[in-house]
Amino acid sequence: MTPLIFDEQLIEKCRSADRKAQRALVAYFSRPMFLHCYRYLKDKSDTEEVVSDGFVKVFQHITDVDYRDKPSFEGWIRRIMINEALGFLRKRKKLMYVDEKEQELIPEQLSVDESLAAEDIYQLILSLPVKYRTVFNMYVIEGYTHQEIAAILEITESTSRSQLARARKMLQELMVKINERYDTGRV
Amino acid sequence: MTPEEFDQIVKNKIDELTYVPDLDYMEDAIWQKVYSKIKMRLFGFPFLWIGIFLMIIVGLVATQLQNNIVKTSHDPKTQSAMQRAPVTPSKDLSAKTIENDHGIRQSVMQTAVPVMSEVIEPAKEIVSAQPIITMDKRKMLVDQIYSDYIHDSTYTYTLQKDSQSQMRPLSMLVPDHTSELIDKVQPETSHQNYLWLSSDRIIIGNRWFKPLSQRLSLGYGLGAGQSFYVAETNTVLSMPTLEIPVELRYYLIPREKRFTAFMYTLLNGSFTANTSQLTVITGAKAQYRLWQNSRSAGFLFADIPMYRRQLFLKGNTYQQPLR
C-alpha cells in the first residue's frame, strides 16, 4: 500500500474535482474524523453517513478556503464534521434539553488516573448519556465556550454549564469504577 | 484537581488517540458514500427522475401487455379465427426435428406432429393461443411449488399436472446468494460473484454494479450453468446455459443499509445449444446483508417478480420451462 501524502498540491487537485485526489483526501482524514464524529453519535452507520456528508461539504467549499498549513486545514475539516454530527443529532431530536436555572455547583473532587489508556477514556465518554456527552465534547474536547454551545444547541448558558458539571461528575464515577475493575482484575 | 485540570487531561488523552481497536472502520465504505453523494449532487436530480420515469413506463407497458394478452385470449373473434385458419406444419419445426440431436428431437416430434396435423373441430374446447393462468390458480401453483420446492420430488409432477401452464413461467421466491467485492480500480463499481438457484436454473457468474446515483444502480454480467426443462415425455432435460444479465435497480431503502429493498428491471439474455431467449423481468427484491468486511459481503435475496416476459429469438417453445 502506498503511503498517503498530504500537501497543497493535493488540495489544488481536489479544487479541480480530481476524483483520485478526493479519494486520497478522504483516505487521509477519514479515520480521525470518524473517531471525532463517533464520539458524538456512538453509532457506526450514522457516523459513516455523517462523515460522508461532511466530506461532500468539504469538497463543495474547498475552493473557498485558503490553505495555510495542515493543522488549520484539518481544523477546518473537523469543524465541518462536528457541525454535521450536531446537525444530525438535532435532526433526530436526540438533543431535547430542558432549560435549567444555574445551580449552585458544589465543586466536585475530581481526579484522573493518568495511567488510564486513551481508549478507555474514549469508551467512558461514549457511555455518557447523549446530552451530557454532547456538551462535554463541545466544551472540553472542541473548546467551544458556553455561549457558543448555547447558541448552537439552542439552550441557555446555564443549561450548558449544568450539563457539563453532570457530565464531569458521571465521567469521574465511571473512571473510579473502571479503576476498581482493573484493580480486581475483572477487565 | 480543578475541573479545568480534569478537562485538560481528558482532552490530551482524546487528542492523542488515533485508533480505537474495537471500532471497525471502513475507509472504502466512506469513500463510496462520498462518491455517490458527489455524483448525486452533480447528476442526482435528473437521474432520480429519469429512474422514476423509466420505472413508471416499464410498469405501464407491462400492465398494457398483460391486459392485451388477457383480452386476445378471451376474444371470441380471435378464437373463431384461430379455428378457421388452416394449420400447416412449420418449416422451421420440421427442420428442427432433423437438426436437433440432443434427445430433444423425439420430444419435439411428439409434441409438434399431433398438434400440427390435427384439424380443430368447432365444438371442441379451444386452447387459447397463449394460455393464461388465472391469479387464483397461479397463486395456488406458486404456493404449492414453493412449499414443495426444496426437498419434495413431487413438484415436477405438480407442474405437469396442469398442462395449461406450459407457456407461462411461474413466480416464486428464489434464494440467491451473492458475495460482493469492492472494485479496486473503480471503487464506485462493486463486483459480485453470484450463485443463482431456482427451479429451472443453476447459474454461477460475475456481475458488476455501477451506482448511477444514490438510489439507482446499473448491473451487468456474465454467468454460466445449467437450465432444466420438462419435455412432453415428462422427462426433465438439462442444458448448458450462458447468461448475460443487464439490470437496472432503484433502491427504495438506501443500498448501504443492512436490510434493503429495490425495484428492478432485468433484461436477461440466455443461450443454450438450441435456444436463444431474452427474458424481461420487473419486480422487487428484498436484500439482507449476511456479512461485510473489507474483502467481501454476502447477501440473501427474496425475489418477487411482478412481470415476466420471454422472447424466443431462436429455438422452440415446446419445451416447458420448470417455472
Short mmCIF file of C-alpha atoms in Angstrom, two decimals:
data_model
loop_
_atom_site.label_atom_id
_atom_site.label_comp_id
_atom_site.label_asym_id
_atom_site.label_seq_id
_atom_site.Cartn_x
_atom_site.Cartn_y
_atom_site.Cartn_z
CA MET A 1 0.00 0.00 0.00
CA THR A 2 1.43 3.38 -0.97
CA PRO A 3 1.84 5.85 1.91
CA LEU A 4 -0.69 8.66 1.96
CA ILE A 5 0.80 12.03 1.12
CA PHE A 6 -0.94 15.24 2.07
CA ASP A 7 0.24 18.51 0.59
CA GLU A 8 -1.04 21.67 -1.02
CA GLN A 9 -0.95 20.04 -4.43
CA LEU A 10 -3.50 17.50 -3.27
CA ILE A 11 -5.82 20.32 -2.22
CA GLU A 12 -5.32 22.01 -5.58
CA LYS A 13 -6.35 18.82 -7.33
CA CYS A 14 -9.37 18.48 -5.07
CA ARG A 15 -10.34 22.02 -6.03
CA SER A 16 -10.44 20.92 -9.66
CA ALA A 17 -12.64 17.94 -8.65
CA ASP A 18 -9.97 15.33 -9.36
CA ARG A 19 -11.53 12.07 -8.15
CA LYS A 20 -8.23 10.40 -7.24
CA ALA A 21 -7.20 13.40 -5.18
CA GLN A 22 -10.57 13.50 -3.48
CA ARG A 23 -10.24 9.83 -2.63
CA ALA A 24 -6.74 10.41 -1.25
CA LEU A 25 -8.02 13.25 0.92
CA VAL A 26 -10.82 11.06 2.25
CA ALA A 27 -8.30 8.28 2.92
CA TYR A 28 -6.05 10.71 4.78
CA PHE A 29 -8.63 12.34 7.04
CA SER A 30 -11.48 9.85 7.30
CA ARG A 31 -10.10 7.88 10.25
CA PRO A 32 -9.59 10.81 12.67
CA MET A 33 -12.86 12.39 11.51
CA PHE A 34 -14.65 9.10 12.04
CA LEU A 35 -13.33 8.99 15.62
CA HIS A 36 -14.44 12.59 16.29
CA CYS A 37 -17.94 12.06 14.93
CA TYR A 38 -18.36 8.67 16.57
CA ARG A 39 -17.64 10.37 19.92
CA TYR A 40 -20.89 12.28 19.40
CA LEU A 41 -23.04 9.74 17.61
CA LYS A 42 -21.99 6.35 19.04
CA ASP A 43 -23.36 4.52 16.01
CA LYS A 44 -21.17 3.26 13.21
CA SER A 45 -23.68 3.53 10.42
CA ASP A 46 -24.79 7.05 11.45
CA THR A 47 -21.15 8.08 11.73
CA GLU A 48 -20.38 6.85 8.21
CA GLU A 49 -23.33 8.83 6.94
CA VAL A 50 -22.28 11.99 8.76
CA VAL A 51 -18.61 11.72 7.78
CA SER A 52 -19.51 11.19 4.14
CA ASP A 53 -21.88 14.18 4.23
CA GLY A 54 -19.08 16.16 5.83
CA PHE A 55 -16.62 15.29 3.07
CA VAL A 56 -19.15 16.29 0.44
CA LYS A 57 -19.34 19.71 2.13
CA VAL A 58 -15.54 19.84 2.29
CA PHE A 59 -15.34 19.30 -1.48
CA GLN A 60 -18.09 21.81 -2.10
CA HIS A 61 -16.31 24.57 -0.16
CA ILE A 62 -12.69 23.64 -0.69
CA THR A 63 -12.35 26.39 -3.28
CA ASP A 64 -13.38 28.99 -0.68
CA VAL A 65 -10.78 28.07 1.92
CA ASP A 66 -7.25 29.46 1.95
CA TYR A 67 -4.68 26.84 2.73
CA ARG A 68 -2.18 27.92 5.37
CA ASP A 69 -0.92 24.72 6.93
CA LYS A 70 -2.05 21.21 7.66
CA PRO A 71 -3.30 21.77 11.25
CA SER A 72 -5.51 24.69 10.25
CA PHE A 73 -6.86 22.75 7.27
CA GLU A 74 -7.55 19.74 9.48
CA GLY A 75 -9.23 22.03 12.00
CA TRP A 76 -11.49 23.36 9.23
CA ILE A 77 -12.49 19.83 8.20
CA ARG A 78 -13.04 18.90 11.82
CA ARG A 79 -15.38 21.84 12.39
CA ILE A 80 -17.41 20.81 9.37
CA MET A 81 -17.65 17.26 10.69
CA ILE A 82 -18.67 18.32 14.19
CA ASN A 83 -21.32 20.63 12.77
CA GLU A 84 -22.62 17.76 10.65
CA ALA A 85 -22.74 15.47 13.68
CA LEU A 86 -24.58 18.08 15.76
CA GLY A 87 -26.98 18.73 12.90
CA PHE A 88 -27.63 15.01 12.65
CA LEU A 89 -28.36 14.73 16.39
CA ARG A 90 -30.66 17.74 16.26
CA LYS A 91 -32.49 16.31 13.26
CA ARG A 92 -33.00 13.04 15.09
CA LYS A 93 -34.29 15.03 18.08
CA LYS A 94 -31.74 13.50 20.39
CA LEU A 95 -30.81 16.84 21.90
CA MET A 96 -34.02 17.96 23.58
CA TYR A 97 -32.73 19.85 26.59
CA VAL A 98 -34.92 21.21 29.33
CA ASP A 99 -33.78 24.68 30.31
CA GLU A 100 -32.31 24.76 33.77
CA LYS A 101 -31.57 27.62 36.11
CA GLU A 102 -27.95 27.94 37.02
CA GLN A 103 -27.42 25.91 40.11
CA GLU A 104 -25.03 26.49 42.90
CA LEU A 105 -22.48 23.99 41.73
CA ILE A 106 -20.70 22.33 44.58
CA PRO A 107 -17.12 21.85 43.46
CA GLU A 108 -16.58 18.15 42.96
CA GLN A 109 -13.46 16.37 43.99
CA LEU A 110 -12.20 15.46 40.59
CA SER A 111 -9.24 13.28 39.82
CA VAL A 112 -7.99 11.36 36.82
CA ASP A 113 -5.81 8.33 36.99
CA GLU A 114 -3.33 9.34 34.30
CA SER A 115 -2.39 5.74 33.70
CA LEU A 116 -5.83 5.19 32.18
CA ALA A 117 -5.46 4.48 28.49
CA ALA A 118 -6.80 6.99 25.97
CA GLU A 119 -9.04 4.26 24.56
CA ASP A 120 -10.61 3.70 27.97
CA ILE A 121 -11.38 7.38 28.36
CA TYR A 122 -12.84 7.43 24.84
CA GLN A 123 -15.10 4.50 25.73
CA LEU A 124 -16.13 6.15 29.02
CA ILE A 125 -17.12 9.32 27.18
CA LEU A 126 -19.19 7.18 24.84
CA SER A 127 -21.04 5.69 27.80
CA LEU A 128 -22.28 9.12 28.93
CA PRO A 129 -25.90 9.99 28.04
CA VAL A 130 -26.08 11.78 24.71
CA LYS A 131 -26.95 15.20 26.14
CA TYR A 132 -24.09 15.18 28.67
CA ARG A 133 -21.75 13.73 26.08
CA THR A 134 -22.54 16.41 23.53
CA VAL A 135 -21.92 19.34 25.86
CA PHE A 136 -18.83 17.69 27.34
CA ASN A 137 -17.36 17.01 23.89
CA MET A 138 -18.08 20.50 22.69
CA TYR A 139 -16.69 22.27 25.73
CA VAL A 140 -13.78 20.05 26.76
CA ILE A 141 -12.55 18.50 23.53
CA GLU A 142 -13.58 21.02 20.86
CA GLY A 143 -13.07 24.08 23.02
CA TYR A 144 -16.39 25.84 22.47
CA THR A 145 -17.47 28.37 25.11
CA HIS A 146 -20.78 28.03 26.96
CA GLN A 147 -22.07 30.97 24.97
CA GLU A 148 -21.28 29.22 21.69
CA ILE A 149 -22.72 25.92 22.91
CA ALA A 150 -25.90 27.70 23.98
CA ALA A 151 -26.22 29.28 20.55
CA ILE A 152 -25.54 26.07 18.61
CA LEU A 153 -27.75 23.79 20.71
CA GLU A 154 -30.39 26.48 21.27
CA ILE A 155 -30.24 26.17 25.04
CA THR A 156 -29.38 28.57 27.81
CA GLU A 157 -25.82 29.01 29.03
CA SER A 158 -26.85 27.78 32.47
CA THR A 159 -28.20 24.58 30.95
CA SER A 160 -24.89 24.10 29.19
CA ARG A 161 -22.98 24.63 32.45
CA SER A 162 -25.11 22.25 34.47
CA GLN A 163 -24.95 19.57 31.75
CA LEU A 164 -21.18 19.89 31.74
CA ALA A 165 -20.96 19.61 35.52
CA ARG A 166 -23.09 16.48 35.49
CA ALA A 167 -21.06 15.01 32.65
CA ARG A 168 -17.83 15.57 34.58
CA LYS A 169 -19.31 14.01 37.70
CA MET A 170 -20.54 10.96 35.85
CA LEU A 171 -17.27 10.56 33.99
CA GLN A 172 -15.40 10.74 37.29
CA GLU A 173 -17.62 7.99 38.74
CA LEU A 174 -17.06 5.83 35.66
CA MET A 175 -13.32 6.32 35.94
CA VAL A 176 -13.40 5.18 39.55
CA LYS A 177 -15.42 2.14 38.58
CA ILE A 178 -13.09 1.15 35.77
CA ASN A 179 -10.09 1.60 38.07
CA GLU A 180 -11.72 -0.69 40.62
CA ARG A 181 -12.26 -3.27 37.90
CA TYR A 182 -8.63 -3.04 36.86
CA ASP A 183 -7.58 -3.42 40.49
CA THR A 184 -9.70 -6.54 40.96
CA GLY A 185 -8.57 -7.87 37.58
CA ARG A 186 -12.06 -8.02 36.09
CA VAL A 187 -11.13 -6.13 32.93
CA MET B 1 -7.84 18.71 40.93
CA THR B 2 -9.80 21.60 39.45
CA PRO B 3 -12.40 20.96 36.73
CA GLU B 4 -10.13 22.73 34.25
CA GLU B 5 -7.23 20.40 35.06
CA PHE B 6 -9.58 17.43 34.78
CA ASP B 7 -10.76 18.68 31.39
CA GLN B 8 -7.21 19.24 30.16
CA ILE B 9 -6.10 15.70 30.99
CA VAL B 10 -9.15 14.21 29.30
CA LYS B 11 -8.63 16.42 26.24
CA ASN B 12 -4.97 15.45 25.94
CA LYS B 13 -5.84 11.79 26.16
CA ILE B 14 -8.50 12.09 23.45
CA ASP B 15 -6.26 14.18 21.19
CA GLU B 16 -3.51 11.58 21.29
CA LEU B 17 -5.95 8.87 20.23
CA THR B 18 -5.70 7.94 16.58
CA TYR B 19 -7.12 4.46 16.60
CA VAL B 20 -9.77 2.54 18.53
CA PRO B 21 -9.28 -1.20 18.11
CA ASP B 22 -12.90 -2.20 18.75
CA LEU B 23 -14.20 0.28 16.23
CA ASP B 24 -14.40 -1.49 12.90
CA TYR B 25 -13.74 1.31 10.45
CA MET B 26 -14.09 1.04 6.68
CA GLU B 27 -12.46 3.71 4.61
CA ASP B 28 -13.78 2.25 1.35
CA ALA B 29 -17.36 2.39 2.60
CA ILE B 30 -16.97 6.08 3.42
CA TRP B 31 -15.41 6.87 0.06
CA GLN B 32 -18.19 5.03 -1.77
CA LYS B 33 -20.77 7.09 0.09
CA VAL B 34 -18.89 10.31 -0.58
CA TYR B 35 -18.55 9.46 -4.24
CA SER B 36 -22.19 8.56 -4.74
CA LYS B 37 -23.25 11.73 -2.91
CA ILE B 38 -20.99 13.89 -5.06
CA LYS B 39 -22.45 12.25 -8.15
CA MET B 40 -25.92 12.65 -6.75
CA ARG B 41 -25.33 16.37 -6.32
CA LEU B 42 -23.96 16.69 -9.81
CA PHE B 43 -26.37 14.43 -11.63
CA GLY B 44 -28.68 13.08 -8.98
CA PHE B 45 -31.70 15.16 -9.61
CA PRO B 46 -32.20 14.30 -13.29
CA PHE B 47 -31.08 10.69 -12.74
CA LEU B 48 -33.57 10.20 -9.94
CA TRP B 49 -36.44 11.48 -12.04
CA ILE B 50 -35.32 9.60 -15.12
CA GLY B 51 -35.21 6.45 -12.96
CA ILE B 52 -38.69 7.00 -11.59
CA PHE B 53 -39.96 7.85 -15.07
CA LEU B 54 -38.44 4.67 -16.54
CA MET B 55 -39.94 2.54 -13.78
CA ILE B 56 -43.38 4.03 -14.41
CA ILE B 57 -43.06 3.47 -18.17
CA VAL B 58 -41.97 -0.14 -17.66
CA GLY B 59 -44.86 -0.67 -15.25
CA LEU B 60 -47.39 0.81 -17.68
CA VAL B 61 -46.08 -1.21 -20.63
CA ALA B 62 -46.14 -4.36 -18.52
CA THR B 63 -49.73 -3.75 -17.47
CA GLN B 64 -50.75 -2.98 -21.04
CA LEU B 65 -49.13 -6.16 -22.37
CA GLN B 66 -50.75 -8.20 -19.64
CA ASN B 67 -54.17 -6.73 -20.47
CA ASN B 68 -53.72 -7.35 -24.20
CA ILE B 69 -52.88 -11.00 -23.62
CA VAL B 70 -55.96 -11.48 -21.47
CA LYS B 71 -58.20 -9.70 -23.99
CA THR B 72 -56.85 -11.60 -27.00
CA SER B 73 -57.14 -14.99 -25.40
CA HIS B 74 -60.75 -14.37 -24.37
CA ASP B 75 -61.83 -12.62 -27.53
CA PRO B 76 -64.39 -14.82 -29.41
CA LYS B 77 -63.33 -13.34 -32.78
CA THR B 78 -59.76 -14.30 -32.22
CA GLN B 79 -60.76 -17.76 -31.13
CA SER B 80 -63.05 -18.42 -34.09
CA ALA B 81 -60.44 -17.05 -36.48
CA MET B 82 -57.97 -19.45 -34.97
CA GLN B 83 -60.37 -22.34 -35.53
CA ARG B 84 -60.91 -21.45 -39.19
CA ALA B 85 -57.31 -20.86 -40.02
CA PRO B 86 -55.66 -23.72 -41.87
CA VAL B 87 -52.90 -25.26 -39.85
CA THR B 88 -49.78 -26.20 -41.73
CA PRO B 89 -46.63 -27.66 -40.35
CA SER B 90 -43.94 -25.09 -39.80
CA LYS B 91 -40.83 -25.46 -41.89
CA ASP B 92 -38.83 -24.29 -39.01
CA LEU B 93 -40.16 -27.02 -36.74
CA SER B 94 -39.77 -29.67 -39.40
CA ALA B 95 -36.21 -28.63 -39.77
CA LYS B 96 -35.70 -28.85 -36.06
CA THR B 97 -36.78 -32.43 -35.89
CA ILE B 98 -33.88 -33.17 -38.18
CA GLU B 99 -31.36 -30.76 -36.78
CA ASN B 100 -31.64 -31.31 -33.06
CA ASP B 101 -29.63 -34.15 -31.81
CA HIS B 102 -29.65 -33.86 -28.04
CA GLY B 103 -32.51 -36.10 -27.10
CA ILE B 104 -34.92 -33.28 -27.84
CA ARG B 105 -35.77 -34.44 -31.32
CA GLN B 106 -38.16 -37.06 -30.10
CA SER B 107 -39.96 -34.76 -27.74
CA VAL B 108 -40.35 -32.05 -30.35
CA MET B 109 -41.78 -34.51 -32.81
CA GLN B 110 -44.15 -35.95 -30.27
CA THR B 111 -45.37 -32.52 -29.37
CA ALA B 112 -45.41 -30.96 -32.78
CA VAL B 113 -46.74 -33.61 -35.08
CA PRO B 114 -50.13 -34.34 -33.49
CA VAL B 115 -50.89 -30.66 -32.96
CA MET B 116 -49.95 -29.69 -36.49
CA SER B 117 -51.84 -32.48 -38.22
CA GLU B 118 -54.99 -32.27 -36.18
CA VAL B 119 -57.95 -30.35 -37.60
CA ILE B 120 -59.57 -28.44 -34.80
CA GLU B 121 -63.26 -29.09 -34.64
CA PRO B 122 -65.53 -26.13 -33.86
CA ALA B 123 -67.27 -27.78 -30.95
CA LYS B 124 -64.06 -28.73 -29.26
CA GLU B 125 -62.90 -26.63 -26.36
CA ILE B 126 -60.37 -24.15 -27.55
CA VAL B 127 -56.97 -23.93 -26.06
CA SER B 128 -56.02 -20.30 -26.09
CA ALA B 129 -53.07 -19.14 -28.15
CA GLN B 130 -51.27 -18.06 -25.04
CA PRO B 131 -52.74 -19.93 -22.11
CA ILE B 132 -53.43 -17.81 -19.12
CA ILE B 133 -53.31 -18.97 -15.56
CA THR B 134 -55.83 -17.10 -13.50
CA MET B 135 -54.47 -15.33 -10.47
CA ASP B 136 -56.03 -17.78 -8.04
CA LYS B 137 -54.76 -20.72 -9.94
CA ARG B 138 -51.39 -19.13 -10.34
CA LYS B 139 -51.17 -18.31 -6.68
CA MET B 140 -52.20 -21.84 -5.82
CA LEU B 141 -49.49 -23.22 -8.06
CA VAL B 142 -46.89 -20.86 -6.71
CA ASP B 143 -47.77 -21.80 -3.16
CA GLN B 144 -47.75 -25.45 -3.97
CA ILE B 145 -44.48 -25.31 -5.85
CA TYR B 146 -42.86 -23.16 -3.26
CA SER B 147 -43.85 -25.50 -0.47
CA ASP B 148 -42.56 -28.45 -2.44
CA TYR B 149 -39.65 -26.57 -3.88
CA ILE B 150 -36.60 -27.55 -1.92
CA HIS B 151 -36.88 -31.20 -0.91
CA ASP B 152 -40.07 -32.64 -2.29
CA SER B 153 -39.62 -34.50 -5.51
CA THR B 154 -43.32 -34.28 -6.35
CA TYR B 155 -43.11 -30.72 -7.57
CA THR B 156 -42.30 -31.75 -11.13
CA TYR B 157 -45.49 -33.74 -11.13
CA THR B 158 -47.37 -30.72 -9.81
CA LEU B 159 -46.19 -28.67 -12.73
CA GLN B 160 -47.06 -31.24 -15.32
CA LYS B 161 -50.47 -31.89 -13.90
CA ASP B 162 -51.67 -28.55 -15.18
CA SER B 163 -50.84 -28.66 -18.84
CA GLN B 164 -52.16 -25.14 -19.50
CA SER B 165 -49.28 -23.69 -17.59
CA GLN B 166 -46.78 -24.75 -20.21
CA MET B 167 -46.19 -21.34 -21.74
CA ARG B 168 -46.29 -19.30 -18.60
CA PRO B 169 -43.40 -19.29 -16.16
CA LEU B 170 -44.36 -19.20 -12.54
CA SER B 171 -43.11 -16.76 -9.97
CA MET B 172 -41.67 -17.83 -6.70
CA LEU B 173 -39.26 -16.85 -4.01
CA VAL B 174 -35.78 -17.83 -5.04
CA PRO B 175 -32.66 -18.00 -2.89
CA ASP B 176 -29.84 -16.07 -4.49
CA HIS B 177 -26.52 -15.87 -2.76
CA THR B 178 -24.06 -13.14 -3.67
CA SER B 179 -20.60 -12.37 -2.50
CA GLU B 180 -19.51 -8.83 -3.21
CA LEU B 181 -16.09 -7.28 -3.68
CA ILE B 182 -15.24 -3.63 -3.97
CA ASP B 183 -13.51 -3.00 -7.25
CA LYS B 184 -10.03 -1.67 -6.55
CA VAL B 185 -9.65 0.04 -9.91
CA GLN B 186 -13.08 1.61 -10.00
CA PRO B 187 -14.08 1.82 -6.34
CA GLU B 188 -17.55 3.04 -7.16
CA THR B 189 -18.29 -0.22 -9.00
CA SER B 190 -18.82 -3.34 -6.96
CA HIS B 191 -18.07 -6.76 -8.30
CA GLN B 192 -20.18 -9.74 -7.34
CA ASN B 193 -19.75 -13.45 -7.64
CA TYR B 194 -23.22 -14.87 -7.59
CA LEU B 195 -24.87 -18.22 -7.35
CA TRP B 196 -28.44 -18.32 -8.55
CA LEU B 197 -30.54 -21.32 -7.64
CA SER B 198 -34.06 -21.58 -8.94
CA SER B 199 -36.35 -24.34 -10.08
CA ASP B 200 -35.25 -24.02 -13.71
CA ARG B 201 -31.66 -22.83 -13.50
CA ILE B 202 -28.42 -23.14 -11.60
CA ILE B 203 -26.16 -20.30 -12.63
CA ILE B 204 -22.78 -19.17 -11.37
CA GLY B 205 -21.45 -15.89 -12.63
CA ASN B 206 -20.00 -12.45 -12.19
CA ARG B 207 -21.85 -9.16 -12.06
CA TRP B 208 -20.75 -5.60 -11.80
CA PHE B 209 -22.90 -2.91 -10.25
CA LYS B 210 -22.26 0.70 -11.01
CA PRO B 211 -24.14 3.31 -8.99
CA LEU B 212 -25.69 5.89 -11.30
CA SER B 213 -27.00 7.91 -8.40
CA GLN B 214 -27.68 7.43 -4.72
CA ARG B 215 -30.71 5.26 -5.48
CA LEU B 216 -30.13 3.98 -8.98
CA SER B 217 -27.67 1.23 -10.00
CA LEU B 218 -26.83 -0.39 -13.30
CA GLY B 219 -25.72 -4.01 -13.24
CA TYR B 220 -24.27 -6.15 -15.99
CA GLY B 221 -22.60 -9.51 -16.02
CA LEU B 222 -21.91 -12.93 -17.38
CA GLY B 223 -22.94 -16.30 -15.97
CA ALA B 224 -22.91 -19.94 -16.90
CA GLY B 225 -24.72 -23.02 -15.64
CA GLN B 226 -27.49 -25.49 -16.39
CA SER B 227 -31.11 -24.93 -17.40
CA PHE B 228 -33.79 -27.52 -16.85
CA TYR B 229 -36.87 -28.19 -18.97
CA VAL B 230 -39.76 -30.58 -18.86
CA ALA B 231 -40.21 -32.32 -22.17
CA GLU B 232 -43.57 -33.60 -23.32
CA THR B 233 -42.47 -37.08 -22.39
CA ASN B 234 -42.41 -35.93 -18.76
CA THR B 235 -38.67 -36.20 -18.61
CA VAL B 236 -36.51 -33.40 -17.31
CA LEU B 237 -33.85 -32.21 -19.71
CA SER B 238 -30.88 -30.12 -18.76
CA MET B 239 -28.68 -27.98 -20.97
CA PRO B 240 -25.57 -25.87 -20.50
CA THR B 241 -26.58 -22.23 -20.46
CA LEU B 242 -24.80 -18.93 -20.91
CA GLU B 243 -26.39 -15.84 -19.44
CA ILE B 244 -25.84 -12.13 -19.98
CA PRO B 245 -27.93 -10.15 -17.49
CA VAL B 246 -28.36 -6.38 -17.58
CA GLU B 247 -30.21 -4.96 -14.61
CA LEU B 248 -31.44 -1.56 -13.52
CA ARG B 249 -32.15 -1.17 -9.82
CA TYR B 250 -33.97 1.54 -7.94
CA TYR B 251 -33.32 1.32 -4.21
CA LEU B 252 -36.32 2.03 -2.01
CA ILE B 253 -34.09 1.79 1.06
CA PRO B 254 -30.51 3.10 0.67
CA ARG B 255 -28.22 0.37 -0.64
CA GLU B 256 -25.76 0.81 2.22
CA LYS B 257 -28.25 -0.44 4.82
CA ARG B 258 -28.05 -4.00 6.05
CA PHE B 259 -31.61 -4.67 5.03
CA THR B 260 -32.63 -3.00 1.84
CA ALA B 261 -35.21 -3.34 -0.90
CA PHE B 262 -35.21 -2.33 -4.51
CA MET B 263 -37.31 -2.40 -7.66
CA TYR B 264 -35.56 -3.89 -10.61
CA THR B 265 -35.86 -4.40 -14.32
CA LEU B 266 -33.77 -7.28 -15.56
CA LEU B 267 -33.03 -8.00 -19.18
CA ASN B 268 -31.51 -11.43 -19.35
CA GLY B 269 -30.07 -12.96 -22.48
CA SER B 270 -29.98 -16.72 -22.07
CA PHE B 271 -28.33 -19.02 -24.58
CA THR B 272 -28.32 -22.80 -24.83
CA ALA B 273 -27.35 -25.05 -27.72
CA ASN B 274 -30.90 -24.93 -29.05
CA THR B 275 -32.44 -21.74 -27.82
CA SER B 276 -31.68 -18.07 -27.51
CA GLN B 277 -34.10 -16.22 -25.38
CA LEU B 278 -34.45 -12.80 -23.93
CA THR B 279 -36.28 -12.51 -20.64
CA VAL B 280 -37.59 -9.24 -19.26
CA ILE B 281 -38.40 -9.35 -15.57
CA THR B 282 -39.67 -6.46 -13.50
CA GLY B 283 -40.11 -6.92 -9.81
CA ALA B 284 -38.94 -6.18 -6.32
CA LYS B 285 -36.26 -7.72 -4.22
CA ALA B 286 -35.52 -7.56 -0.54
CA GLN B 287 -31.87 -7.96 0.30
CA TYR B 288 -30.29 -8.82 3.64
CA ARG B 289 -26.56 -8.48 4.16
CA LEU B 290 -25.30 -11.54 5.99
CA TRP B 291 -21.79 -10.22 6.46
CA GLN B 292 -19.50 -7.49 5.28
CA ASN B 293 -15.81 -6.92 5.71
CA SER B 294 -13.12 -5.20 3.70
CA ARG B 295 -12.88 -8.16 1.28
CA SER B 296 -16.38 -9.35 0.71
CA ALA B 297 -20.03 -9.15 1.59
CA GLY B 298 -22.71 -11.85 1.42
CA PHE B 299 -26.36 -11.21 0.67
CA LEU B 300 -29.55 -13.18 0.75
CA PHE B 301 -32.40 -12.14 -1.51
CA ALA B 302 -36.13 -12.62 -1.52
CA ASP B 303 -37.36 -12.05 -5.04
CA ILE B 304 -40.89 -11.07 -6.01
CA PRO B 305 -41.07 -10.85 -9.81
CA MET B 306 -44.18 -8.90 -10.80
CA TYR B 307 -43.91 -9.15 -14.55
CA ARG B 308 -42.02 -11.60 -16.69
CA ARG B 309 -41.93 -11.93 -20.44
CA GLN B 310 -39.86 -14.32 -22.51
CA LEU B 311 -38.94 -13.65 -26.10
CA PHE B 312 -37.58 -16.61 -28.01
CA LEU B 313 -35.10 -15.30 -30.52
CA LYS B 314 -34.17 -18.77 -31.69
CA GLY B 315 -35.47 -22.24 -30.89
CA ASN B 316 -38.87 -23.64 -29.98
CA THR B 317 -41.28 -23.08 -27.17
CA TYR B 318 -42.44 -26.65 -26.90
CA GLN B 319 -40.07 -27.33 -24.12
CA GLN B 320 -41.70 -26.28 -20.96
CA PRO B 321 -39.53 -24.41 -18.51
CA LEU B 322 -39.89 -25.58 -14.95
CA ARG B 323 -41.12 -22.20 -13.88
#
